[in-house]
Every structure is written in structure tokens, then in C-alpha cells.
XYZ file of C-alpha atoms in Angstrom:
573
model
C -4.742 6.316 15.383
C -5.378 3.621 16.868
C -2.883 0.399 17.190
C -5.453 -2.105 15.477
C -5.086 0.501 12.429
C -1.425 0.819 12.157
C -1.061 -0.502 8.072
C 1.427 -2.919 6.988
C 3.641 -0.895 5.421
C 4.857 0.247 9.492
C 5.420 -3.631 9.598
C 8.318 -3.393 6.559
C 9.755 0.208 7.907
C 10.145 -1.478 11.527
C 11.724 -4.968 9.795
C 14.084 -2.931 7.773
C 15.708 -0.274 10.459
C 17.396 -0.728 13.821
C 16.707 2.696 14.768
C 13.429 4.493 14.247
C 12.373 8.119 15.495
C 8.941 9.454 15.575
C 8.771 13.225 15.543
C 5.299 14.617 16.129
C 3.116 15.327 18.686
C -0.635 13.970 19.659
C -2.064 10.717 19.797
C -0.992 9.330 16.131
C 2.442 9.860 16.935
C 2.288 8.420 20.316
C 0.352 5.096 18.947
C 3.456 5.167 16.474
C 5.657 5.842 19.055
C 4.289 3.055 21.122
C 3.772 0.386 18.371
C 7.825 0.543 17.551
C 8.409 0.389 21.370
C 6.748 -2.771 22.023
C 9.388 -3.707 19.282
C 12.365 -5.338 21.579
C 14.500 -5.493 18.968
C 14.733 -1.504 17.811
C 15.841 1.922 19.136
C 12.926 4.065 19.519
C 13.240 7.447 20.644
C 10.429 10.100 20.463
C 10.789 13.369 19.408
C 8.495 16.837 20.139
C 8.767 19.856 17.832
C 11.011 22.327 19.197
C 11.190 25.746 18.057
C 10.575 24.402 14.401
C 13.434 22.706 14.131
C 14.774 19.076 15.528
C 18.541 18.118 16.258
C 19.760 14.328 15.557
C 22.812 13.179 16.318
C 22.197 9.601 15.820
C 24.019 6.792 13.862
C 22.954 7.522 10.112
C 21.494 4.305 9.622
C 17.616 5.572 10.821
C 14.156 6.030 9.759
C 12.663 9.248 10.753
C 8.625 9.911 10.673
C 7.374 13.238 10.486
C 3.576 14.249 11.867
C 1.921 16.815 10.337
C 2.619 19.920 12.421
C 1.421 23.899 11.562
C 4.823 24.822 10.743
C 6.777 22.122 9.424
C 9.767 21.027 11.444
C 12.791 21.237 9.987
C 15.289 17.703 11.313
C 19.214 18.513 11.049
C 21.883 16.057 11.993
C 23.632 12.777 10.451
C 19.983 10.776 11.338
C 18.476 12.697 8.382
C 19.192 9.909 6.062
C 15.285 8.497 5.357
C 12.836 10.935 6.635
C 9.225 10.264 5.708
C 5.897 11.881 6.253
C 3.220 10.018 7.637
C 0.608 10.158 4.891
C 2.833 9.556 2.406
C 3.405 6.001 3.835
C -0.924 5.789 3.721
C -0.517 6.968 0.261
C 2.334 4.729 0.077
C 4.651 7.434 -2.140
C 7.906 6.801 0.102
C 10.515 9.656 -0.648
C 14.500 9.562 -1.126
C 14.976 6.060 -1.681
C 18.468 6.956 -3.424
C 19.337 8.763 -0.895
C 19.266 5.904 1.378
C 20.893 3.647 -1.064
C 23.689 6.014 -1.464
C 24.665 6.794 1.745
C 23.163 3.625 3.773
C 22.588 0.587 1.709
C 25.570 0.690 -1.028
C 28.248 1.200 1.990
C 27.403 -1.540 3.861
C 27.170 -4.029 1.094
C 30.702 -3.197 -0.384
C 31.942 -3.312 3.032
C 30.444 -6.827 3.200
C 32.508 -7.782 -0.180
C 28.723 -7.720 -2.032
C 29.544 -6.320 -5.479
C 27.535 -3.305 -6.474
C 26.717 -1.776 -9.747
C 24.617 0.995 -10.634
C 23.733 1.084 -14.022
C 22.575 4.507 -15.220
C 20.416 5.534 -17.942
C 21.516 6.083 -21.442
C 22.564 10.066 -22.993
C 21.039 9.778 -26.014
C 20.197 13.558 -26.803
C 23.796 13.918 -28.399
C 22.403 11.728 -30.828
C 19.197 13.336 -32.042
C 20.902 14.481 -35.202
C 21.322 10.652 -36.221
C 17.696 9.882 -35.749
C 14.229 11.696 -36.983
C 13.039 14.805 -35.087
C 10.001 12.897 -33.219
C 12.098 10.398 -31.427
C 13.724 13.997 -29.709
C 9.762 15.071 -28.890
C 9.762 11.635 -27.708
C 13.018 12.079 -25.234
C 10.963 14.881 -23.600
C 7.755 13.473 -23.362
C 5.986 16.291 -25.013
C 3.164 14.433 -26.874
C 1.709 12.230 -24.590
C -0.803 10.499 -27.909
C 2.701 9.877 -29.663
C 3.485 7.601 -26.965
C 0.495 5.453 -27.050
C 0.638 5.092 -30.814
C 4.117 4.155 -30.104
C 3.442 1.610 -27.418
C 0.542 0.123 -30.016
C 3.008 0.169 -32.895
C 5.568 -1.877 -31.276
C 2.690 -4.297 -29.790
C 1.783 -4.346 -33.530
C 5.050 -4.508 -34.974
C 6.179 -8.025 -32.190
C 2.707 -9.739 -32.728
C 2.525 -9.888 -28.880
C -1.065 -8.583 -28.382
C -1.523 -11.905 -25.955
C 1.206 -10.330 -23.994
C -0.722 -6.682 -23.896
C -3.251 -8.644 -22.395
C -1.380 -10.567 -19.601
C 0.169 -7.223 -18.988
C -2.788 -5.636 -18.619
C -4.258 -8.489 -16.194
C -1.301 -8.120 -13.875
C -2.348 -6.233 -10.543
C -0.130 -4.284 -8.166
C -0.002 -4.230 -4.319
C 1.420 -1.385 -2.305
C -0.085 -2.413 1.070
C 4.135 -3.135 1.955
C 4.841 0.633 1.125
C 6.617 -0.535 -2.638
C 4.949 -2.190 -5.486
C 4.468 -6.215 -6.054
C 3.180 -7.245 -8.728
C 0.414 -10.653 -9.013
C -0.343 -12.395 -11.701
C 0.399 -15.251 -14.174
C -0.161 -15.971 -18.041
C 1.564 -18.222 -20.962
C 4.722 -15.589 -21.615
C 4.676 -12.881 -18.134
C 4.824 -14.412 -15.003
C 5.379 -13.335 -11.440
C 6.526 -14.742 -8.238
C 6.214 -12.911 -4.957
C 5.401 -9.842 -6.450
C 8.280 -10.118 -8.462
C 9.180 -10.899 -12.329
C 9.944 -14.860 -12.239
C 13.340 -15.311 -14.392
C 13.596 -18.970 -16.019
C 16.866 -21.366 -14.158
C 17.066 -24.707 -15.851
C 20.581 -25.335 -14.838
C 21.377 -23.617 -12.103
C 23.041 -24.767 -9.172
C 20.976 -24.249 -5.776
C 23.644 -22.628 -3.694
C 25.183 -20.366 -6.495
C 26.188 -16.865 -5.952
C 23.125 -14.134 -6.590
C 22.958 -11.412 -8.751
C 19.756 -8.874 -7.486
C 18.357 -6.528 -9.807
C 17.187 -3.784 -8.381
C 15.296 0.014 -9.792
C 12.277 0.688 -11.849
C 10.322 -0.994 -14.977
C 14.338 -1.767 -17.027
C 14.849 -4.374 -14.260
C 11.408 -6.040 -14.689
C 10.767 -5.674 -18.259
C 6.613 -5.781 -17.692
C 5.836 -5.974 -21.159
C 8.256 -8.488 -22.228
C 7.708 -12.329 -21.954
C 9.575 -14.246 -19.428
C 12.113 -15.245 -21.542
C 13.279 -12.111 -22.974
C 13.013 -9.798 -19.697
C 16.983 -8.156 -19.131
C 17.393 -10.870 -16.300
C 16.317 -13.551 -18.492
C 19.084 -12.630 -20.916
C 21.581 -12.112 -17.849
C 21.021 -15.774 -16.630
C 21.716 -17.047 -19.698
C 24.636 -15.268 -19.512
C 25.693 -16.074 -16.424
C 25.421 -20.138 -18.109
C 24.714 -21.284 -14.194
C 27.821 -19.511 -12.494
C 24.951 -17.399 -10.777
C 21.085 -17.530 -10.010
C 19.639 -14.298 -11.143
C 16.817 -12.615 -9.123
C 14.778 -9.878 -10.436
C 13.464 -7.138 -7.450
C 12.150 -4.774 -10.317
C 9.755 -1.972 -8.361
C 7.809 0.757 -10.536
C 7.552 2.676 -7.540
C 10.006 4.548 -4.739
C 10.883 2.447 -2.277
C 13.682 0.749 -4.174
C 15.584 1.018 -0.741
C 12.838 -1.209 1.242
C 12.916 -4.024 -1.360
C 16.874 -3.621 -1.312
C 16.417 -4.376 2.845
C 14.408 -6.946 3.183
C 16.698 -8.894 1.264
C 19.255 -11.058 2.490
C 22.561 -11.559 0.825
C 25.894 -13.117 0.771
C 29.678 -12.468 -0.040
C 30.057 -12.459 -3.569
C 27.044 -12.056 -4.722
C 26.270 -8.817 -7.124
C 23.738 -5.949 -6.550
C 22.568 -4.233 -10.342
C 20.794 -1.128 -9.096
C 19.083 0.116 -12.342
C 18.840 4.367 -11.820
C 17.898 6.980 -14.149
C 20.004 9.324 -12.451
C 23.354 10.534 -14.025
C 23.971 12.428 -10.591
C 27.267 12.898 -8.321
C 25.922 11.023 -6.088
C 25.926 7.659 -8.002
C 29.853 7.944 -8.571
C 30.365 9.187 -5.256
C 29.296 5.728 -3.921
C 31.645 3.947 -4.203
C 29.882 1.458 -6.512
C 30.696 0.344 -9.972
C 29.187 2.135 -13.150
C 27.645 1.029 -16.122
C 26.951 3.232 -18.806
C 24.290 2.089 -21.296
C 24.922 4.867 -23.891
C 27.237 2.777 -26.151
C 24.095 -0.481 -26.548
C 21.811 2.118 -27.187
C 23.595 3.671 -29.909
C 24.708 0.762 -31.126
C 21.001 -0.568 -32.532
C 19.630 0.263 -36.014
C 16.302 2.627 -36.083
C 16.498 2.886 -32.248
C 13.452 4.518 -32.144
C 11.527 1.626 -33.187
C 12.367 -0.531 -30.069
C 11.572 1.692 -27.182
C 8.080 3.130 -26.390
C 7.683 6.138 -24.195
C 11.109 6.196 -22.186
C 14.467 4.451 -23.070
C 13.965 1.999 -19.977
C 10.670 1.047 -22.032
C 12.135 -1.139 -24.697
C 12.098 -4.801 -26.595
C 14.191 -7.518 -26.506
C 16.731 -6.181 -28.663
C 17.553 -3.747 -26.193
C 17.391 -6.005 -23.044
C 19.735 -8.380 -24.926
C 22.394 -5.937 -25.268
C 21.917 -4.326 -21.977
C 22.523 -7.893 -20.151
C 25.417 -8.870 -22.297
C 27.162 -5.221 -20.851
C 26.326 -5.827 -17.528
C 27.378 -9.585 -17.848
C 31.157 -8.542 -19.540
C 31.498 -6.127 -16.417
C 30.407 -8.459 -14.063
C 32.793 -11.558 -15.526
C 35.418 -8.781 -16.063
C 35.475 -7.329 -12.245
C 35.251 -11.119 -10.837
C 38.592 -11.939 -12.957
C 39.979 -8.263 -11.649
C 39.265 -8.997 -8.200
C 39.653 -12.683 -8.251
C 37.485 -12.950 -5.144
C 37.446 -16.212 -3.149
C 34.542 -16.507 -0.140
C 35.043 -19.806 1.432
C 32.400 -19.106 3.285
C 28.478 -17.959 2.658
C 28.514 -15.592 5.232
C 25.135 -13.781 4.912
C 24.927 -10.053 5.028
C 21.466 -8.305 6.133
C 20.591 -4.388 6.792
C 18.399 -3.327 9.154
C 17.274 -5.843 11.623
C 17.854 -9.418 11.679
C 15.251 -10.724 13.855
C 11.778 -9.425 12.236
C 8.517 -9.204 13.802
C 5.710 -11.011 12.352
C 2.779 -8.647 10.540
C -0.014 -8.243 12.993
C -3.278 -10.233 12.242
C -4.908 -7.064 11.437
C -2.048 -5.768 8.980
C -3.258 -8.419 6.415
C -6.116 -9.737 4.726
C -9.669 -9.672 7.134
C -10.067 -13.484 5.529
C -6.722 -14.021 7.223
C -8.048 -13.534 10.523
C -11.715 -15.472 9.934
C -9.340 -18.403 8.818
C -7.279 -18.369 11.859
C -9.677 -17.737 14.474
C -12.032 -20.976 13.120
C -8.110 -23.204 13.139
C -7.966 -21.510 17.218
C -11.173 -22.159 17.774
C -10.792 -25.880 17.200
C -7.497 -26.517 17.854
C -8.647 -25.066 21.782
C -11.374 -27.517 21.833
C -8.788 -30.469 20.960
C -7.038 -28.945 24.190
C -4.094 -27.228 22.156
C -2.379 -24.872 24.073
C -1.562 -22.416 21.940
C -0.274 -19.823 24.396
C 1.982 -21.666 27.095
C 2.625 -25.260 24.490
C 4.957 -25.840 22.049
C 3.634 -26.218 19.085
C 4.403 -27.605 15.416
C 3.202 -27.502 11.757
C 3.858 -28.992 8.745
C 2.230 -27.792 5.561
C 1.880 -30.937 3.262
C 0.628 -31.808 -0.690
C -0.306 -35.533 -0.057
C -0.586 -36.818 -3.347
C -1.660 -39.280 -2.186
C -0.486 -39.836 1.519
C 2.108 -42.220 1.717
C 3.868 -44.195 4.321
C 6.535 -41.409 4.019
C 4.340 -38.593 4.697
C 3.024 -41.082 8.129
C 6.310 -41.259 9.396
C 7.070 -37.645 8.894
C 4.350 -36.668 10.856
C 4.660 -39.191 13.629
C 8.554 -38.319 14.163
C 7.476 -34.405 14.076
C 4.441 -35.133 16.971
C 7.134 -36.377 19.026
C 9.019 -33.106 19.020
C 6.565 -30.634 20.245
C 3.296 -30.460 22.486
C 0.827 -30.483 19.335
C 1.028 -30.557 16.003
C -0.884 -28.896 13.023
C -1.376 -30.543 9.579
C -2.419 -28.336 7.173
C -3.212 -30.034 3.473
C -2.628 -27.664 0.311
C -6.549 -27.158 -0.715
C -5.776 -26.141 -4.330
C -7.365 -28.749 -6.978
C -4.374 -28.405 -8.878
C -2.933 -32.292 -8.047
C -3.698 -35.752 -9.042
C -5.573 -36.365 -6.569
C -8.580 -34.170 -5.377
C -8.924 -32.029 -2.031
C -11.229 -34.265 -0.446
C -9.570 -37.010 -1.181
C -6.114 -36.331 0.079
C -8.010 -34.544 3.302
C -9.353 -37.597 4.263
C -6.170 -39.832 3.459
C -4.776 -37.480 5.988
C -7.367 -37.592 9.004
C -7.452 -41.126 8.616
C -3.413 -41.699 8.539
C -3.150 -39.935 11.597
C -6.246 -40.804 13.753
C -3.785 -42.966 16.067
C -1.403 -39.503 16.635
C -3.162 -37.930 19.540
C -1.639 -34.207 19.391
C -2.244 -34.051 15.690
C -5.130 -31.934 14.145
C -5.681 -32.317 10.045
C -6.811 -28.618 8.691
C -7.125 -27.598 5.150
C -4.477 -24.780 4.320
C -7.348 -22.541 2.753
C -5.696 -20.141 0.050
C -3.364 -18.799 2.591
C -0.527 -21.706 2.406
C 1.193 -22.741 -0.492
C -1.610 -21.599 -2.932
C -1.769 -19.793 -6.474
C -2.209 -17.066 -4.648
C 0.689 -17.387 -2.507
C 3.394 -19.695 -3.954
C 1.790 -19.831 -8.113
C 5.414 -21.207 -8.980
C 4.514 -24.609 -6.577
C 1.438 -25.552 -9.295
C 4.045 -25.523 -12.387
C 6.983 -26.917 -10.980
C 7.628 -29.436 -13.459
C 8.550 -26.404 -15.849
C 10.349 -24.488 -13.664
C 13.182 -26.764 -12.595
C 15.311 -24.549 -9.891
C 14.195 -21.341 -10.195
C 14.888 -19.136 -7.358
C 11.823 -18.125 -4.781
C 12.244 -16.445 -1.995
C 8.468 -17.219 -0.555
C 8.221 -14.161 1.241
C 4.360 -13.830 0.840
C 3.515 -17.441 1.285
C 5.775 -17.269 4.665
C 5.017 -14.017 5.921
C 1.374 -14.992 5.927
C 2.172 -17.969 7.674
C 4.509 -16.175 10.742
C 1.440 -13.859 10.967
C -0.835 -16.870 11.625
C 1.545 -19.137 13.680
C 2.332 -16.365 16.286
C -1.866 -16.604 16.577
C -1.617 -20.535 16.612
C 1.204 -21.078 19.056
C 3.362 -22.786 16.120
C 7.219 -22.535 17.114
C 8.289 -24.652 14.677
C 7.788 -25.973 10.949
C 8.613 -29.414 9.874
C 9.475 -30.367 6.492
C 10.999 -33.345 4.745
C 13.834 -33.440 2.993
C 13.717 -32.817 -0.972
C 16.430 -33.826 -2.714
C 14.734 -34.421 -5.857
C 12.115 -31.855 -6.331
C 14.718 -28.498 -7.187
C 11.359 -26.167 -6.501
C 10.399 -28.025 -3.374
C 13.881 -27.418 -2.400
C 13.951 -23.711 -2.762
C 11.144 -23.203 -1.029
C 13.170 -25.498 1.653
C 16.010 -23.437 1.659
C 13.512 -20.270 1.225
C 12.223 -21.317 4.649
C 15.410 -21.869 6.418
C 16.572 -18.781 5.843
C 13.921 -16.764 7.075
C 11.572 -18.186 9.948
C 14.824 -18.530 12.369
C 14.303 -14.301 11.572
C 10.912 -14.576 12.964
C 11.616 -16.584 15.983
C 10.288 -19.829 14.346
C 12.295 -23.035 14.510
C 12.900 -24.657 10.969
C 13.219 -28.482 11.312
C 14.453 -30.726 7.816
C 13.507 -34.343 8.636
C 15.443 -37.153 6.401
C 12.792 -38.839 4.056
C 11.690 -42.308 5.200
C 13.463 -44.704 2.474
C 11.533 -48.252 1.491
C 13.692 -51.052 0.834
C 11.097 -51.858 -2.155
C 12.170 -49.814 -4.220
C 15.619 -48.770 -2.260
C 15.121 -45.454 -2.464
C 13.142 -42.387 -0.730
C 9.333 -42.937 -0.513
C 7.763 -40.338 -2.527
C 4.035 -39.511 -3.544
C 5.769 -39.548 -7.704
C 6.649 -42.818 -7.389
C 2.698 -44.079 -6.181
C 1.391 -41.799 -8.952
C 3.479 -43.163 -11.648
C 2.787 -46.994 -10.526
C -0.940 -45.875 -10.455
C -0.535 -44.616 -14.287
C 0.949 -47.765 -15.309
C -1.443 -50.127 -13.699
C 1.012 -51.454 -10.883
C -1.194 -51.664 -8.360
C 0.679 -53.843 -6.047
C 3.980 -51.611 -6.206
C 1.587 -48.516 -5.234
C 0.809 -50.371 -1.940
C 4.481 -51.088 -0.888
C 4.370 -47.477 -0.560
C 1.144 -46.442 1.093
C -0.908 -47.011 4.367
C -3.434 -49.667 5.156
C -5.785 -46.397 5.636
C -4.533 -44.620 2.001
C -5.178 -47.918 0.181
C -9.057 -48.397 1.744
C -9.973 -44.824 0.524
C -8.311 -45.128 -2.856
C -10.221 -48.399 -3.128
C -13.064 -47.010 -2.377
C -13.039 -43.817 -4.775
C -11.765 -46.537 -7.778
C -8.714 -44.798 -7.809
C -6.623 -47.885 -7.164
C -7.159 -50.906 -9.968
């Protein structure tokens, strides 16, 4: 194995542990071995097979990686917390999340005053008396063509054949070793890789509660509006932002790391098991027997598994998580001045290598090098800046931004959305750009391709008006772009303030949050204000004066180079 080959999902392990040991022996295990290494901010230690059997007596918080070996070796000691076999992380089937969670994650949260509750499945086999004799078949999974007609039935039973369909369209990704999920309808919608859960009136900076576990914290055949968290943020009525980490796959305890958290927020870990080790955890319980048990004809509102269920379920679910969480908040009357933010595993990440991701990753990047070297950009001893921009159009606001940013760093990219999804087309906004900034000499204009703020990367940014201020994290859109900036030279991203746009804003706050991780300097930059209009220059304000015929107000607001090219197209009258 070869370091070029090394897949992603090393990239997540090696984000997510301090301490990593390789047991094994050969060359796999010493290209493992030296990939962590080169790693400055982990423990790596190397282990050999000895006598079938290898002694740890390391801190418990540790991922251990087991090569193939003719007699398996057996690893005692408190480091046995996460131990993983190579090709299951190719086949990405990670084993003993729980495990992890129990004695790792869950401990270090509550120590952190993060709330945790694990809410466990429901015991409904006491109650097959009460209900007909193929619901029990059903509880056991014995008839596997029951279950489809049952899935079918309750498809038939909600009209919601359209949703079948967007379910169906959805596609998975386990190159990260857990599942995200892509795609984007009318009624199911996700956001990186993760169910998006509707905020109207949610405050920015309020308190999180995660939900974390399999398909009852996603809800992936329900609409958007009826999924468990949508129900909980209602709930909540704005005292807290609810984020769904749903993953129908293992590696619960991987999404649960690469999260970042803060005192007083709440961790719902949804778990089938009914296990010691659950109350042994020191975390809260929930019981969902009693909301079960409590609907009419239950058998008509779950398909193949009581996690698979409608929104008469969900409904009750969230309202019993919601009543513990107000309850235990009035029990503990907990006070954080503070937002002091709480992170396992490693705070300062390493970027994904270029050959980790996408092969069109690396053709995009190497033609941006390639250029930006013949403009004299220095990408491996200068300092160098980027700032990802709409444009729509470019205004005198988006000039100045740029201009105070070039003075700041050696050179400076701009790349320009290139999804046709504004008011203005690609083209058009390219060349506003280029020509607004010929007179900046360490400036080069680039188009962002589909690898910055895209549908593909950031689908939220395209329907903004709808979503108000919904909660993103960004970690695709902004993992792609640490992968490419450590190629570019960029040290630092500029953006402008956004105090209007609640979506722009998250992805703001998104940012700040985690480049610093990555090494990358996150600059805000106060929005150039027009005594005009007395307010903020913004690319709305242009558009809406366009819309209404108000041609001259437009100009207050743009460049002498904006107003040629608009004039030109007919796009100013």
C-alpha cells in the first residue's frame, strides 16, 4: 500500500483520535504506520505481533488497526477501546461504535456539562396480545415479502408516492468510513450528508441539540417537516437549534467526533440496544415504550422495524424527548456564561490529501496552480488569500472587499460561484469580476467550478430565501476547500460580514469555527456602507432597483466597470 492510495476514511480516523496504533507487520502497515507519523499532531506507536497476543497499556482514548496476520492477534489492555481491521475500513463496515460511545465519547461530554441522552428502542413484545398475530411475525422479521407490502401499504395509505421517489433518488457516500447521504427534492432534503431540519426562528448562537444513531434520527422516508427533529425544533419554539447526524451505518462514534460542541448543549443518541451498558454510562434514558403503546392500530404506522415509522410516531417520540429535555434543564438549572467549546479527538485536523477526494478535484486545482504560477504566485513560500464570492452583480462593496483583503496577504484568489442558479448569469458576473479588479495586481479571478459553494457542495446556499437560519455546518463544501488551499498556498479566507442574510451567516460562523482547525486563518471584513442609501452595500439592494426600473439608484451602488458590462448585455435600462 502505497501512500498515494491511503482512502479517506484514514483521513476521519486520524482527525478524530489523539492516539493511534498500528499493529501489523509488512509494508501496508508500515505505509499506515508512516502516513499517521507524518501527522505532528498524534501519538503513533507501531506495534509487531508477538506471540499472538499484544499488550496496551495506553490512555483508553485510542484507535487501534489490526493487519491481517495467520493467526489473529489477540490486543489486551485499557487501549482496546476501538479496534478495527483494515479491510473493514476499505469495506467501510467500522465495528463497536457503542463501545466507543460508552466508554469514550459519553464520559467526556458529561464531564464537559454536554447533556446526554440515549434513547432506547421500544419493548413492544409484551404487547403482542393487544395487537394481531402478524405485527409479532413482523417484530422478528420472519417474512421478509410482509415487509415490503407493508412499506407499499403505508406509501399507499399517506399518498406520499412523490416522497418514495425522492427517497429512492437519494445516494449514499461511505468514502468517510460512515454514511452521508446527497440529494434534494420538494419534501426530503439533505445538507452535508445529513437530513436538513427546517429553523425559521431560531436564534444563531442558541444552544444545540445533536441527534445521533440510525434511520429514527433521520426519518428517510418522511418529508422534511415531519422527520423526529423537525417535530423536536418545533418543540424546542427557538430555545435550541436542532441538528440531525442520523447515520444508517456503524460509525455513529466518527460522526459523534467530528463534531464540535458546547456547554449546554444536548446529545440524543438514538440506540436499539436495551443493554447494561447504556445505563452504565452515566447518560440519561429515554424509554419509548409508553408513545408506542400509546397509538391506535400501531401496526399501521411502522413498516419493517419500530424505528421505521410515520409521523404519528415521530411526533410523539419528540414531544418525550422534548418534556425530558425541558424537565432536566429546570432540574439542573444550568447556567454557562460562557460557550466554551468541547471537541474529542484532535483539535487541529489535517486537511484530506488531494488524492483522498474526487480525481476532478485534482484536474481543477492543478489548472488554478498552473496559472496562478504563471501570474508569479508563490504558492509555497507566499502568503496567500481567497475569498469565494456570488457577485450578483459586483458591486462597489464586493471592490472594496477585495481591495482591503489584497492588502493583507502576498496574493489573492477570487473564485466566483459558477452555478447558474442567480440573477445574473456566470459569464456575466465572471467578467464584472476580472474587470473590477484589473487595477489589483496580486489578484487572480477563477471560476469556483462545482467544488465551492455549489449544489453539490452547499445545495442549502441556492434556496436560501426558504430556509431562513437553518443550521449548516459546511463540512463538505470546506473540507474540499482545505484540501485545495493547502495545494494553492491559501492561509487565509476573507469574507464580509452578513448581518442580514441568516444562511450566509451560518455558513460564516460554519467557517470560523473550523478552518482555524485546519491551520487556515478566517478573516470577517465589515461591509462597505454607502451613504445613498445609509446602509450596507449589498448585491439585493442593485437587484431590487434593477426590478423596479431605478436605474440611477443601481449605479450609486456599482462600479464604473459593473455598469459598462450591464449596459452592454441590456441588463441595465
Amino acid at each position: 500500500m502505497a501512500l498515494s492510495t491511503i482512502p479517506l476514511v484514514i483521513n476521519t480516523i486520524e482527525n478524530c483520535y489523539k492516539k493511534i496504533c498500528v499493529i501489523g507487520t509488512g509494508d501496508a502497515s508500515k505505509a499506515l504506520f508512516e502516513y499517521f507519523k507524518s501527522n505532528t499532531h498524534l501519538d503513533v506507536i507501531w506495534k509487531q505481533q508477538d506471540d499472538g497476543q499484544v499488550l496496551l497499556d495506553e490512555d483508553v482514548d485510542i484507535a487501534i488497526f489490526t493487519f491481517p496476520f495467520k493467526e489473529p492477534a489477540q490486543v489486551v489492555g485499557k487501549g482496546n477501546v476501538y479496534s478495527v481491521h483494515y479491510q473493514s475500513l476499505l469495506r467501510n463496515d467500522i465495528e463497536n461504535p457503542f463501545w466507543d460511545i460508552y466508554e469514550n465519547i459519553i464520559p467526556q461530554l458529561l464531564e464537559n456539562d454536554v447533556n446526554v441522552l440515549i434513547v432506547t428502542s421500544p419493548r413492544l413484545q409484551g404487547y403482542q396480545p393487544k395487537i394481531p398475530l402478524i405485527f409479532s411475525m413482523l417484530l422478528f422479521r420472519f417474512i421478509i415479502r410482509f415487509s415490503k407490502k407493508r412499506d407499499y401499504y403505508l406509501l399507499k395509505h399517506f399518498d406520499e408516492l412523490e416522497i418514495y421517489d425522492e427517497f429512492m433518488n437519494t445516494k449514499a457516500d461511505k468514502s468517510k468510513g460512515y454514511v452521508r447521504v446527497f440529494g434534494n427534492g420538494k419534501k426530503i432534503n439533505y445538507d452535508d450528508g445529513f437530513r436538513r431540519i427546517p429553523a425559521e426562528k431560531v436564534q444563531i448562537h442558541a444552544r444545540k441539540i445533536f441527534l445521533f444513531g440510525f434511520c429514527m434520527s433521520a426519518n428517510p422516508m418522511l418529508p422534511d417537516d415531519s422527520t423526529i427533529g423537525a417535530c423536536l425544533q418545533k418543540s424546542a419554539a427557538g430555545q435550541y437549534r436542532v441538528l440531525s447526524r442520523g447515520n444508517d451505518g456503524a460509525s455513529i462514534n466518527l460522526v459523534m467526533r467530528e463534531e464540535s460542541y458546547n456547554k449546554g448543549d444536548v446529545v440524543v443518541i438514538f440506540s436499539g440496544h436495551r443493554d447494561t451498558h447504556a445505563h452504565l454510562s452515566g447518560a440519561d434514558i429515554v424509554d419509548l415504550t409508553d408513545c408506542y403503546c400509546s397509538i391506535k392500530k400501531l401496526w399501521l404506522h411502522i413498516a419493517d422495524s419500530s424505528f421505521h415509522c410515520d409521523a404519528s410516531i415521530t411526533s410523539k417520540v419528540a414531544q418525550k424527548i422534548w418534556s425530558h429535555i425541558d424537565r432536566s434543564k429546570k432540574e439542573k438549572r444550568q447556567s454557562f456564561a460562557g460557550k466554551d467549546e468541547v471537541t474529542l479527538g484532535n483539535f487541529n485536523r489535517k486537511a484530506p490529501m488531494l488524492s483522498m477526494v474526487d480525481p476532478k478535484v485534482s484536474d481543477f486545482v492543478n489548472a488554478v496552480k498552473q496559472e496562478a504560477n504563471e501570474l508569479g504566485f508563490d504558492c509555497i513560500h507566499g502568503r496567500g488569500g481567497c475569498i469565494v464570492m456570488n457577485c450578483n452583480p459586483f458591486t462597489l462593496g464586493h471592490q472594496w472587499l477585495i481591495e482591503t483583503a489584497s492588502k493583507q496577504v502576498d496574493f489573492l484568489y477570487i473564485f466566483v460561484v459558477q452555478e447558474d442558479k442567480s440573477y445574473f448569469k456566470f459569464e456575466d458576473r465572471l467578467e464584472m469580476v476580472k474587470m473590477g479588479t484589473i487595477h489589483i495586481p496580486n489578484v487572480a479571478v477563477f471560476s469556483s467550478g462545482s467544488f465551492m459553494i455549489s449544489s453539490a457542495t452547499l445545495p442549502g446556499y441556492f434556496d436560501k430565501k426558504h430556509l431562513g437560519n437553518i443550521a449548516i455546518s459546511a463540512s463538505i463544501d470546506l473540507e474540499l476547500f482545505v484540501t485545495m488551499a493547502q495545494e494553492l498556498g491559501i492561509s487565509t479566507r476573507f469574507v464580509g460580514e452578513e448581518p442580514n442574510d441568516g444562511y450566509t451567516n451560518s455558513y460564516n460562523l460554519a467557517m470560523k469555527r473550523l478552518l482555524p482547525r485546519y491551520g487556515i486563518d478566517f478573516v470577517e471584513i465589515p461591509r462597505k456602507r454607502s451613504e445613498y442609501i445609509n446602509n450596507v452595500i449589498s448585491a439585493t439592494y442593485v437587484r431590487n432597483y434593477i426590478e423596479e426600473g431605478k436605474v440611477k439608484e443601481a449605479k450609486h451602488l456599482l462600479p464604473e466597470t459593473t455598469i459598462q458590462i450591464l449596459e452592454k448585455r441590456n441588463l441595465l435600462k
